[in-house]
Tab-separated table of N, CA and C in Angstrom:
chain	number	residue	atom	x	y	z
N	1	UNK	N	23.716	-17.495	-2.871
N	1	UNK	CA	24.054	-16.481	-3.369
N	1	UNK	C	24.076	-15.087	-2.517
N	2	UNK	N	24.477	-14.011	-2.878
N	2	UNK	CA	24.424	-12.816	-2.100
N	2	UNK	C	23.113	-12.159	-2.333
N	3	UNK	N	22.614	-11.743	-1.093
N	3	UNK	CA	21.349	-10.998	-1.300
N	3	UNK	C	21.600	-9.641	-0.356
N	4	UNK	N	21.027	-8.691	-0.402
N	4	UNK	CA	20.990	-7.279	0.160
N	4	UNK	C	19.677	-6.925	0.541
N	5	UNK	N	19.620	-6.857	1.864
N	5	UNK	CA	18.236	-6.385	2.435
N	5	UNK	C	18.395	-5.346	3.353
N	6	UNK	N	17.626	-4.395	3.401
N	6	UNK	CA	17.756	-3.225	4.165
N	6	UNK	C	16.243	-2.497	4.584
N	7	UNK	N	16.363	-1.808	5.291
N	7	UNK	CA	15.122	-1.221	5.905
N	7	UNK	C	15.390	0.330	6.372
N	8	UNK	N	14.248	1.235	6.087
N	8	UNK	CA	14.606	2.492	6.686
N	8	UNK	C	13.303	2.945	7.417
N	9	UNK	N	13.597	3.768	8.201
N	9	UNK	CA	12.377	4.378	9.169
N	9	UNK	C	12.609	5.714	9.098
N	10	UNK	N	11.539	6.558	9.322
N	10	UNK	CA	11.699	8.017	9.404
N	10	UNK	C	11.307	8.361	10.703
N	11	UNK	N	11.923	9.384	11.332
N	11	UNK	CA	11.849	9.810	12.720
N	11	UNK	C	12.007	11.255	12.975
N	12	UNK	N	11.425	12.117	13.536
N	12	UNK	CA	11.557	13.493	13.896
N	12	UNK	C	12.972	13.712	14.676
N	13	UNK	N	13.314	14.873	14.562
N	13	UNK	CA	14.600	15.071	15.258
N	13	UNK	C	14.427	15.025	16.743
N	14	UNK	N	13.169	15.229	17.323
N	14	UNK	CA	13.165	14.698	18.802
N	14	UNK	C	12.759	13.406	19.217
N	15	UNK	N	12.595	12.627	18.280
N	15	UNK	CA	12.489	11.174	18.408
N	15	UNK	C	13.633	10.544	19.052
N	16	UNK	N	13.414	9.750	20.173
N	16	UNK	CA	14.618	9.051	20.950
N	16	UNK	C	15.426	8.282	19.903
N	17	UNK	N	16.668	8.427	19.948
N	17	UNK	CA	17.610	7.824	18.912
N	17	UNK	C	17.593	6.458	19.152
N	18	UNK	N	17.564	5.800	20.457
N	18	UNK	CA	17.609	4.398	20.614
N	18	UNK	C	16.419	3.741	20.061
N	19	UNK	N	15.163	4.393	20.204
N	19	UNK	CA	13.931	3.885	19.669
N	19	UNK	C	13.975	3.840	18.170
N	20	UNK	N	14.614	4.960	17.443
N	20	UNK	CA	14.612	5.003	15.970
N	20	UNK	C	15.496	3.837	15.537
N	21	UNK	N	16.659	3.703	16.127
N	21	UNK	CA	17.538	2.603	15.822
N	21	UNK	C	16.783	1.115	16.080
N	22	UNK	N	15.994	1.143	17.114
N	22	UNK	CA	15.321	-0.191	17.251
N	22	UNK	C	14.126	-0.299	16.076
N	23	UNK	N	13.473	0.574	15.684
N	23	UNK	CA	12.601	0.560	14.608
N	23	UNK	C	13.211	0.177	13.403
N	24	UNK	N	14.453	0.765	12.970
N	24	UNK	CA	15.239	0.469	11.968
N	24	UNK	C	15.677	-0.908	11.827
N	25	UNK	N	15.954	-1.342	13.067
N	25	UNK	CA	16.514	-2.774	13.150
N	25	UNK	C	15.328	-3.757	12.677
N	26	UNK	N	14.045	-3.463	13.219
N	26	UNK	CA	12.854	-4.111	12.949
N	26	UNK	C	12.552	-4.098	11.341
N	27	UNK	N	12.728	-2.838	10.844
N	27	UNK	CA	12.436	-2.862	9.530
N	27	UNK	C	13.263	-3.587	8.543
N	28	UNK	N	14.656	-3.704	8.907
N	28	UNK	CA	15.633	-4.562	8.357
N	28	UNK	C	15.357	-6.079	8.353
N	29	UNK	N	14.944	-6.255	9.688
N	29	UNK	CA	14.457	-7.785	9.853
N	29	UNK	C	13.364	-8.109	9.007
N	30	UNK	N	12.246	-7.151	8.717
N	30	UNK	CA	11.086	-7.469	7.945
N	30	UNK	C	11.464	-7.618	6.393
N	31	UNK	N	12.668	-7.030	6.088
N	31	UNK	CA	13.126	-6.991	4.817
N	31	UNK	C	13.917	-8.487	4.508
N	32	UNK	N	14.587	-8.820	5.755
N	32	UNK	CA	15.165	-10.179	5.598
N	32	UNK	C	14.232	-11.403	5.692
N	33	UNK	N	13.142	-11.053	6.247
N	33	UNK	CA	12.015	-12.077	6.373
N	33	UNK	C	11.159	-12.351	5.142
N	34	UNK	N	11.369	-11.199	4.210
N	34	UNK	CA	10.578	-11.378	3.080
N	34	UNK	C	10.567	-12.590	2.307
N	35	UNK	N	9.465	-13.225	1.915
N	35	UNK	CA	9.480	-14.173	0.834
N	35	UNK	C	8.514	-13.775	-0.257
N	36	UNK	N	9.081	-13.914	-1.432
N	36	UNK	CA	8.105	-13.698	-2.605
N	36	UNK	C	7.024	-14.488	-2.865
N	37	UNK	N	5.949	-14.064	-3.265
N	37	UNK	CA	4.712	-14.707	-3.323
N	37	UNK	C	4.634	-15.794	-4.353
N	38	UNK	N	5.736	-15.758	-5.367
N	38	UNK	CA	5.687	-16.504	-6.570
N	38	UNK	C	6.767	-17.593	-6.258
N	39	UNK	N	6.911	-17.888	-4.854
N	39	UNK	CA	8.018	-18.985	-4.392
N	39	UNK	C	9.520	-18.601	-4.677
N	40	UNK	N	9.744	-17.428	-5.427
N	40	UNK	CA	11.225	-16.998	-5.547
N	40	UNK	C	12.053	-16.981	-4.330
N	41	UNK	N	13.245	-16.313	-4.486
N	41	UNK	CA	14.221	-16.281	-3.626
N	41	UNK	C	13.720	-15.402	-2.472
N	42	UNK	N	14.095	-15.604	-1.211
N	42	UNK	CA	13.858	-14.933	-0.158
N	42	UNK	C	14.843	-13.824	0.018
N	43	UNK	N	14.400	-12.801	0.904
N	43	UNK	CA	15.329	-11.795	1.359
N	43	UNK	C	15.317	-10.946	0.156
N	44	UNK	N	16.640	-10.282	-0.061
N	44	UNK	CA	16.674	-9.402	-1.189
N	44	UNK	C	15.459	-8.230	-1.432
N	45	UNK	N	15.466	-7.457	-0.379
N	45	UNK	CA	14.307	-6.640	-0.294
N	45	UNK	C	14.563	-5.319	0.474
N	46	UNK	N	13.616	-4.505	0.367
N	46	UNK	CA	13.924	-3.209	1.144
N	46	UNK	C	12.571	-2.811	1.714
N	47	UNK	N	12.653	-2.543	3.134
N	47	UNK	CA	11.468	-2.076	3.962
N	47	UNK	C	11.515	-0.590	3.962
N	48	UNK	N	10.296	0.039	3.521
N	48	UNK	CA	10.224	1.297	3.409
N	48	UNK	C	8.934	1.951	3.475
N	49	UNK	N	8.471	2.814	4.306
N	49	UNK	CA	7.114	3.384	4.652
N	49	UNK	C	6.167	2.289	4.897
N	50	UNK	N	6.493	1.381	5.767
N	50	UNK	CA	5.517	0.319	6.194
N	50	UNK	C	5.318	-0.793	5.242
N	51	UNK	N	6.172	-0.913	4.236
N	51	UNK	CA	5.947	-1.986	3.162
N	51	UNK	C	7.372	-2.690	2.737
N	52	UNK	N	7.366	-3.970	2.452
N	52	UNK	CA	8.617	-4.473	2.128
N	52	UNK	C	8.466	-4.446	0.500
N	53	UNK	N	9.548	-4.174	-0.104
N	53	UNK	CA	9.469	-4.196	-1.512
N	53	UNK	C	10.710	-4.847	-2.119
N	54	UNK	N	10.417	-5.912	-2.975
N	54	UNK	CA	11.716	-6.437	-3.679
N	54	UNK	C	12.548	-5.522	-4.333
N	55	UNK	N	13.790	-5.542	-4.427
N	55	UNK	CA	14.663	-4.705	-5.207
N	55	UNK	C	14.224	-4.581	-6.784
N	56	UNK	N	13.917	-5.721	-7.298
N	56	UNK	CA	13.454	-5.669	-8.758
N	56	UNK	C	12.094	-4.766	-8.925
N	57	UNK	N	11.397	-4.557	-7.918
N	57	UNK	CA	10.282	-3.585	-8.027
N	57	UNK	C	10.406	-2.282	-7.666
N	58	UNK	N	11.586	-1.836	-7.046
N	58	UNK	CA	11.896	-0.486	-6.525
N	58	UNK	C	11.847	0.469	-7.599
N	59	UNK	N	12.619	0.312	-8.642
N	59	UNK	CA	12.504	1.277	-9.682
N	59	UNK	C	11.220	1.672	-10.337
N	60	UNK	N	10.367	0.566	-10.516
N	60	UNK	CA	9.014	1.010	-11.055
N	60	UNK	C	8.345	1.718	-10.090
N	61	UNK	N	8.582	1.630	-8.738
N	61	UNK	CA	7.773	2.399	-7.781
N	61	UNK	C	8.218	4.044	-7.853
N	62	UNK	N	9.712	3.999	-7.828
N	62	UNK	CA	10.318	5.247	-7.941
N	62	UNK	C	9.955	6.102	-9.149
N	63	UNK	N	9.642	5.333	-10.194
N	63	UNK	CA	9.298	6.242	-11.469
N	63	UNK	C	7.849	6.758	-11.234
N	64	UNK	N	6.904	5.767	-10.462
N	64	UNK	CA	5.613	6.075	-10.349
N	64	UNK	C	5.594	7.455	-9.246
N	65	UNK	N	6.441	7.357	-8.518
N	65	UNK	CA	6.682	8.476	-7.369
N	65	UNK	C	7.068	9.770	-8.140
N	66	UNK	N	7.866	9.668	-9.266
N	66	UNK	CA	8.267	10.935	-9.742
N	66	UNK	C	7.056	11.545	-10.595
N	67	UNK	N	6.301	10.523	-11.216
N	67	UNK	CA	5.116	11.033	-11.823
N	67	UNK	C	4.162	11.858	-11.072
N	68	UNK	N	3.939	10.996	-9.774
N	68	UNK	CA	2.772	11.586	-8.981
N	68	UNK	C	3.231	12.867	-8.331
N	69	UNK	N	4.617	12.930	-8.104
N	69	UNK	CA	5.070	14.251	-7.637
N	69	UNK	C	5.216	15.478	-8.771
N	70	UNK	N	5.225	15.089	-9.867
N	70	UNK	CA	5.105	16.133	-10.843
N	70	UNK	C	3.737	16.419	-11.247
N	71	UNK	N	2.934	15.674	-10.985
N	71	UNK	CA	1.344	15.791	-11.283
N	71	UNK	C	0.924	16.768	-10.120
N	72	UNK	N	1.096	16.239	-8.886
N	72	UNK	CA	0.582	16.670	-7.560
N	72	UNK	C	1.423	17.875	-6.936
N	73	UNK	N	2.670	18.172	-7.414
N	73	UNK	CA	3.584	18.803	-6.725
N	73	UNK	C	3.058	20.424	-6.759
N	74	UNK	N	3.871	21.258	-6.340
N	74	UNK	CA	3.453	22.872	-6.113
N	74	UNK	C	2.990	23.390	-7.428
N	75	UNK	N	3.472	22.934	-8.641
N	75	UNK	CA	3.009	23.692	-9.691
N	75	UNK	C	2.328	22.533	-10.718
N	76	UNK	N	2.137	21.228	-10.085
N	76	UNK	CA	1.334	20.378	-10.903
N	76	UNK	C	0.028	20.471	-11.423
N	77	UNK	N	-0.584	19.857	-12.207
N	77	UNK	CA	-1.825	20.166	-12.850
N	77	UNK	C	-2.952	19.363	-12.135
N	78	UNK	N	-2.487	18.471	-11.105
N	78	UNK	CA	-3.683	17.593	-10.373
N	78	UNK	C	-3.518	17.928	-9.168
N	79	UNK	N	-4.811	17.936	-8.405
N	79	UNK	CA	-5.001	18.078	-7.038
N	79	UNK	C	-4.225	16.844	-6.390
N	80	UNK	N	-3.630	17.317	-5.072
N	80	UNK	CA	-2.915	16.453	-4.196
N	80	UNK	C	-4.057	15.379	-3.768
N	81	UNK	N	-5.060	15.805	-3.718
N	81	UNK	CA	-6.177	14.887	-3.232
N	81	UNK	C	-6.221	13.416	-3.977
N	82	UNK	N	-5.543	13.492	-5.285
N	82	UNK	CA	-5.420	12.234	-6.065
N	82	UNK	C	-4.593	11.313	-5.034
N	83	UNK	N	-3.486	11.722	-4.601
N	83	UNK	CA	-2.701	11.027	-3.738
N	83	UNK	C	-3.347	10.263	-2.408
N	84	UNK	N	-4.165	11.239	-2.008
N	84	UNK	CA	-4.779	10.648	-0.771
N	84	UNK	C	-6.023	9.769	-1.196
N	85	UNK	N	-6.617	9.827	-2.305
N	85	UNK	CA	-7.423	8.933	-2.803
N	85	UNK	C	-6.842	7.459	-3.034
N	86	UNK	N	-5.740	7.549	-3.756
N	86	UNK	CA	-5.201	6.307	-3.970
N	86	UNK	C	-4.608	5.698	-2.642
N	87	UNK	N	-4.250	6.543	-1.628
N	87	UNK	CA	-3.698	5.868	-0.441
N	87	UNK	C	-4.873	5.409	0.306
N	88	UNK	N	-6.055	5.971	0.370
N	88	UNK	CA	-7.310	5.626	1.039
N	88	UNK	C	-7.711	4.165	0.379
N	89	UNK	N	-7.688	4.183	-0.838
N	89	UNK	CA	-8.159	2.955	-1.596
N	89	UNK	C	-7.277	1.605	-1.133
N	90	UNK	N	-5.899	2.186	-1.159
N	90	UNK	CA	-4.995	0.904	-0.819
N	90	UNK	C	-5.178	0.532	0.525
N	91	UNK	N	-5.449	1.412	1.591
N	91	UNK	CA	-5.652	1.074	3.004
N	91	UNK	C	-6.977	0.223	3.101
N	92	UNK	N	-7.947	0.806	2.355
N	92	UNK	CA	-9.319	-0.037	2.237
N	92	UNK	C	-9.036	-1.413	1.829
N	93	UNK	N	-8.244	-1.712	0.767
N	93	UNK	CA	-7.985	-2.839	0.276
N	93	UNK	C	-7.227	-3.789	1.304
N	94	UNK	N	-6.131	-3.165	1.801
N	94	UNK	CA	-5.507	-3.904	2.846
N	94	UNK	C	-6.415	-4.382	4.270
N	95	UNK	N	-7.144	-3.418	4.385
N	95	UNK	CA	-8.094	-3.941	5.598
N	95	UNK	C	-8.995	-5.047	5.271
N	96	UNK	N	-9.723	-4.766	4.096
N	96	UNK	CA	-10.664	-5.753	3.574
N	96	UNK	C	-10.036	-7.220	3.470
N	97	UNK	N	-8.795	-6.996	2.810
N	97	UNK	CA	-8.199	-8.442	2.541
N	97	UNK	C	-7.685	-9.144	4.109
N	98	UNK	N	-7.160	-8.289	5.120
N	98	UNK	CA	-7.070	-8.816	6.253
N	98	UNK	C	-8.138	-9.336	6.856
N	99	UNK	N	-9.316	-8.539	6.833
N	99	UNK	CA	-10.477	-9.231	7.617
N	99	UNK	C	-10.996	-10.430	6.792
N	100	UNK	N	-10.815	-10.531	5.544
N	100	UNK	CA	-11.246	-11.735	4.566
N	100	UNK	C	-10.335	-12.927	5.132
N	101	UNK	N	-8.972	-12.591	5.122
N	101	UNK	CA	-8.198	-13.912	5.537
N	101	UNK	C	-8.471	-14.155	6.911
N	102	UNK	N	-8.821	-13.280	7.940
N	102	UNK	CA	-8.820	-13.537	9.255
N	102	UNK	C	-10.330	-14.391	9.465
N	103	UNK	N	-11.256	-14.201	8.540
N	103	UNK	CA	-12.582	-15.081	8.770
N	103	UNK	C	-12.416	-16.134	7.660
N	104	UNK	N	-11.316	-16.198	7.060
N	104	UNK	CA	-11.060	-17.388	6.223
N	104	UNK	C	-12.142	-17.526	5.083
N	105	UNK	N	-12.602	-16.174	4.581
N	105	UNK	CA	-13.558	-16.104	3.374
N	105	UNK	C	-12.772	-15.950	2.192
N	106	UNK	N	-11.491	-15.865	2.109
N	106	UNK	CA	-10.913	-15.670	1.077
N	106	UNK	C	-9.471	-16.575	0.818
N	107	UNK	N	-9.326	-16.846	-0.392
N	107	UNK	CA	-8.129	-17.838	-0.602
N	107	UNK	C	-7.044	-16.860	-1.016
N	108	UNK	N	-5.866	-16.817	-0.478
N	108	UNK	CA	-4.862	-16.028	-0.772
N	108	UNK	C	-4.224	-16.172	-2.146
N	109	UNK	N	-4.584	-17.436	-2.714
N	109	UNK	CA	-4.164	-17.535	-4.147
N	109	UNK	C	-4.992	-17.025	-5.248
N	110	UNK	N	-6.068	-16.470	-4.712
N	110	UNK	CA	-7.224	-15.950	-5.690
N	110	UNK	C	-6.988	-14.300	-5.462
N	111	UNK	N	-7.429	-13.556	-6.488
N	111	UNK	CA	-7.722	-12.091	-6.168
N	111	UNK	C	-8.579	-11.720	-5.165
N	112	UNK	N	-8.478	-10.596	-4.533
N	112	UNK	CA	-9.364	-10.201	-3.479
N	112	UNK	C	-10.321	-9.129	-3.975
N	113	UNK	N	-11.552	-9.284	-4.073
N	113	UNK	CA	-12.457	-8.573	-4.747
N	113	UNK	C	-13.264	-7.872	-3.368
N	114	UNK	N	-13.509	-6.657	-3.711
N	114	UNK	CA	-14.199	-5.809	-2.607
N	114	UNK	C	-14.439	-4.426	-3.052
N	115	UNK	N	-15.109	-3.568	-2.205
N	115	UNK	CA	-15.502	-2.306	-2.369
N	115	UNK	C	-14.442	-1.547	-2.866
N	116	UNK	N	-13.018	-1.624	-2.532
N	116	UNK	CA	-11.929	-1.117	-2.966
N	116	UNK	C	-12.084	-0.620	-4.535
N	117	UNK	N	-12.405	-2.004	-5.100
N	117	UNK	CA	-12.177	-1.841	-6.699
N	117	UNK	C	-13.094	-0.873	-7.367
N	118	UNK	N	-14.518	-0.883	-6.805
N	118	UNK	CA	-15.460	0.157	-7.188
N	118	UNK	C	-15.040	1.533	-6.819
N	119	UNK	N	-14.460	1.802	-5.605
N	119	UNK	CA	-13.847	3.172	-5.216
N	119	UNK	C	-12.709	3.584	-6.182
N	120	UNK	N	-11.817	2.720	-6.398
N	120	UNK	CA	-10.778	2.972	-7.427
N	120	UNK	C	-11.254	3.554	-8.659
N	121	UNK	N	-12.132	2.592	-9.320
N	121	UNK	CA	-12.896	2.888	-10.401
N	121	UNK	C	-13.534	4.255	-10.500
N	122	UNK	N	-14.263	4.421	-9.515
N	122	UNK	CA	-14.972	5.916	-9.317
N	122	UNK	C	-13.958	7.079	-9.239
N	123	UNK	N	-13.007	6.934	-8.189
N	123	UNK	CA	-12.119	7.947	-8.073
N	123	UNK	C	-11.162	8.326	-9.257
N	124	UNK	N	-10.847	7.324	-9.955
N	124	UNK	CA	-9.978	7.658	-11.145
N	124	UNK	C	-10.782	8.110	-12.354
N	125	UNK	N	-12.047	7.629	-12.509
N	125	UNK	CA	-13.143	8.252	-13.424
N	125	UNK	C	-13.316	9.688	-13.262
N	126	UNK	N	-13.415	10.094	-11.908
N	126	UNK	CA	-13.684	11.427	-11.553
N	126	UNK	C	-12.478	12.256	-12.110
N	127	UNK	N	-11.326	11.909	-11.708
N	127	UNK	CA	-10.019	12.566	-12.149
N	127	UNK	C	-9.985	12.633	-13.473
N	128	UNK	N	-10.256	11.664	-14.265
N	128	UNK	CA	-10.287	11.671	-15.772
N	128	UNK	C	-11.419	12.798	-16.561
N	129	UNK	N	-12.442	12.607	-15.716
N	129	UNK	CA	-13.422	13.602	-16.284
N	129	UNK	C	-13.200	15.107	-16.023
N	130	UNK	N	-12.421	15.493	-15.003
N	130	UNK	CA	-12.022	16.675	-14.581
N	130	UNK	C	-11.488	17.601	-15.937
N	131	UNK	N	-11.860	18.590	-16.079
N	131	UNK	CA	-11.446	19.336	-17.362
N	131	UNK	C	-9.986	19.958	-17.010
N	132	UNK	N	-9.620	19.960	-15.890
N	132	UNK	CA	-8.252	20.587	-15.659
N	132	UNK	C	-7.294	19.512	-15.539
N	133	UNK	N	-7.592	18.163	-15.733
N	133	UNK	CA	-6.717	17.233	-15.861
N	133	UNK	C	-6.087	16.911	-17.241
N	134	UNK	N	-4.690	17.145	-17.386
N	134	UNK	CA	-4.218	17.120	-18.768
N	134	UNK	C	-4.282	15.928	-19.467
N	135	UNK	N	-4.532	15.634	-20.708
N	135	UNK	CA	-4.832	14.607	-21.577
N	135	UNK	C	-3.658	13.342	-21.131
N	136	UNK	N	-2.411	13.834	-21.096
N	136	UNK	CA	-1.494	12.748	-20.658
N	136	UNK	C	-1.512	12.035	-19.345
N	137	UNK	N	-2.107	12.786	-18.538
N	137	UNK	CA	-2.407	12.386	-17.052
N	137	UNK	C	-3.645	11.510	-17.052
N	138	UNK	N	-4.593	11.663	-18.016
N	138	UNK	CA	-5.684	11.014	-18.132
N	138	UNK	C	-5.423	9.769	-18.687
N	139	UNK	N	-4.751	9.684	-19.685
N	139	UNK	CA	-4.243	8.311	-20.297
N	139	UNK	C	-3.293	7.570	-19.172
N	140	UNK	N	-2.429	8.288	-18.366
N	140	UNK	CA	-1.852	7.305	-17.373
N	140	UNK	C	-2.582	6.834	-16.407
N	141	UNK	N	-3.685	7.580	-15.954
N	141	UNK	CA	-4.730	7.020	-14.893
N	141	UNK	C	-5.565	5.687	-15.509
N	142	UNK	N	-5.771	5.840	-16.863
N	142	UNK	CA	-6.347	4.628	-17.195
N	142	UNK	C	-5.512	3.489	-17.155
N	143	UNK	N	-4.132	3.561	-17.536
N	143	UNK	CA	-3.088	2.520	-17.359
N	143	UNK	C	-3.116	2.173	-15.991
N	144	UNK	N	-3.131	2.920	-14.967
N	144	UNK	CA	-3.034	2.767	-13.668
N	144	UNK	C	-4.227	1.781	-13.285
N	145	UNK	N	-5.291	2.194	-13.473
N	145	UNK	CA	-6.468	1.484	-13.270
N	145	UNK	C	-6.491	0.022	-13.761
N	146	UNK	N	-5.977	0.003	-15.028
N	146	UNK	CA	-6.073	-1.395	-15.592
N	146	UNK	C	-4.948	-2.138	-14.972
N	147	UNK	N	-3.705	-1.692	-14.628
N	147	UNK	CA	-2.712	-2.457	-13.963
N	147	UNK	C	-3.383	-2.795	-12.570
N	148	UNK	N	-3.831	-2.019	-11.938
N	148	UNK	CA	-4.195	-2.632	-10.652
N	148	UNK	C	-5.344	-3.512	-10.591
N	149	UNK	N	-6.258	-3.416	-11.433
N	149	UNK	CA	-7.376	-4.391	-11.604
N	149	UNK	C	-7.041	-5.685	-12.208
N	150	UNK	N	-5.900	-5.655	-13.082
N	150	UNK	CA	-5.314	-6.917	-13.675
N	150	UNK	C	-4.516	-7.549	-12.936
N	151	UNK	N	-3.600	-6.774	-11.895
N	151	UNK	CA	-2.958	-7.748	-11.069
N	151	UNK	C	-2.761	-6.858	-9.663
N	152	UNK	N	-3.307	-7.598	-8.522
N	152	UNK	CA	-3.499	-7.113	-7.312
N	152	UNK	C	-2.103	-6.525	-6.668
N	153	UNK	N	-1.049	-7.175	-7.119
N	153	UNK	CA	0.271	-6.679	-6.730
N	153	UNK	C	0.528	-5.254	-6.807
N	154	UNK	N	-0.146	-4.889	-7.999
N	154	UNK	CA	0.022	-3.309	-8.247
N	154	UNK	C	-0.659	-2.264	-7.036
N	155	UNK	N	-1.717	-2.755	-6.555
N	155	UNK	CA	-2.201	-1.883	-5.451
N	155	UNK	C	-1.403	-1.727	-4.524
N	156	UNK	N	-0.725	-2.719	-4.072
N	156	UNK	CA	0.360	-2.387	-2.987
N	156	UNK	C	1.443	-1.343	-3.541
N	157	UNK	N	2.079	-1.609	-4.713
N	157	UNK	CA	2.919	-0.527	-5.102
N	157	UNK	C	2.341	0.848	-5.148
N	158	UNK	N	1.027	0.891	-5.731
N	158	UNK	CA	0.384	2.319	-5.739
N	158	UNK	C	0.268	2.952	-4.518
N	159	UNK	N	-0.067	2.114	-3.351
N	159	UNK	CA	-0.223	2.827	-2.219
N	159	UNK	C	1.104	3.371	-1.634
N	160	UNK	N	2.141	2.636	-1.818
N	160	UNK	CA	3.533	3.073	-1.378
N	160	UNK	C	4.003	4.226	-2.278
N	161	UNK	N	3.608	4.309	-3.464
N	161	UNK	CA	4.258	5.287	-4.383
N	161	UNK	C	3.352	6.666	-3.947
N	162	UNK	N	1.967	6.447	-3.669
N	162	UNK	CA	1.225	7.803	-3.251
N	162	UNK	C	1.851	8.221	-2.043
N	163	UNK	N	2.185	7.460	-0.939
N	163	UNK	CA	2.588	7.598	0.229
N	163	UNK	C	3.811	8.544	0.249
N	164	UNK	N	4.812	7.874	-0.614
N	164	UNK	CA	6.233	8.424	-0.692
N	164	UNK	C	6.074	9.813	-1.401
N	165	UNK	N	5.051	9.952	-2.484
N	165	UNK	CA	5.002	11.325	-3.104
N	165	UNK	C	4.568	12.338	-2.149
N	166	UNK	N	3.420	11.858	-1.470
N	166	UNK	CA	2.870	12.809	-0.465
N	166	UNK	C	3.928	13.311	0.530
N	167	UNK	N	4.904	12.509	1.057
N	167	UNK	CA	6.051	12.748	1.875
N	167	UNK	C	6.939	13.931	1.093
N	168	UNK	N	7.312	13.656	-0.063
N	168	UNK	CA	8.264	14.600	-0.810
N	168	UNK	C	7.536	15.856	-1.215
N	169	UNK	N	6.370	15.857	-1.307
N	169	UNK	CA	5.687	17.229	-1.590
N	169	UNK	C	5.562	17.900	-0.346
N	170	UNK	N	5.360	17.333	0.873
N	170	UNK	CA	5.225	17.973	1.945
N	170	UNK	C	6.609	18.757	2.462
N	171	UNK	N	7.661	18.012	1.995
N	171	UNK	CA	9.052	18.529	2.640
N	171	UNK	C	9.575	19.435	1.715
């Protein structure tokens, strides 16, 4: 069947074009090399901001980015620190998981438990307890926490959504 893979990298206007093209080629190759963890079809993915995302998951991430941008944007009711907290927790998860895999203390077929889980619960609880956080955002933060702790593939998408929203808010 037909698959569509792609990759995108971001570079400043002063970044050498040949180097940006080489990085974009590498991004596309990562998307082509993507194999789903459930043994599903290969390829058919997009590499963006350092992560490969299957096309079927891209719209969910984009919806979450819209929420984050509305919450934490210029007139949003939530501090931009939420995005940094989520991104830091995601990076902590990735680093801990990589170390556990390297030392063979973790079976990739099982969830990776680590301090990132407690940090996530703590940070989101703090946001929910903040009087300035609107009730609908508090409800959504509960959903996010449950999604992540129920299925660890969601921590990957939260990290990407937080990073993407940060980029959109900055520009």
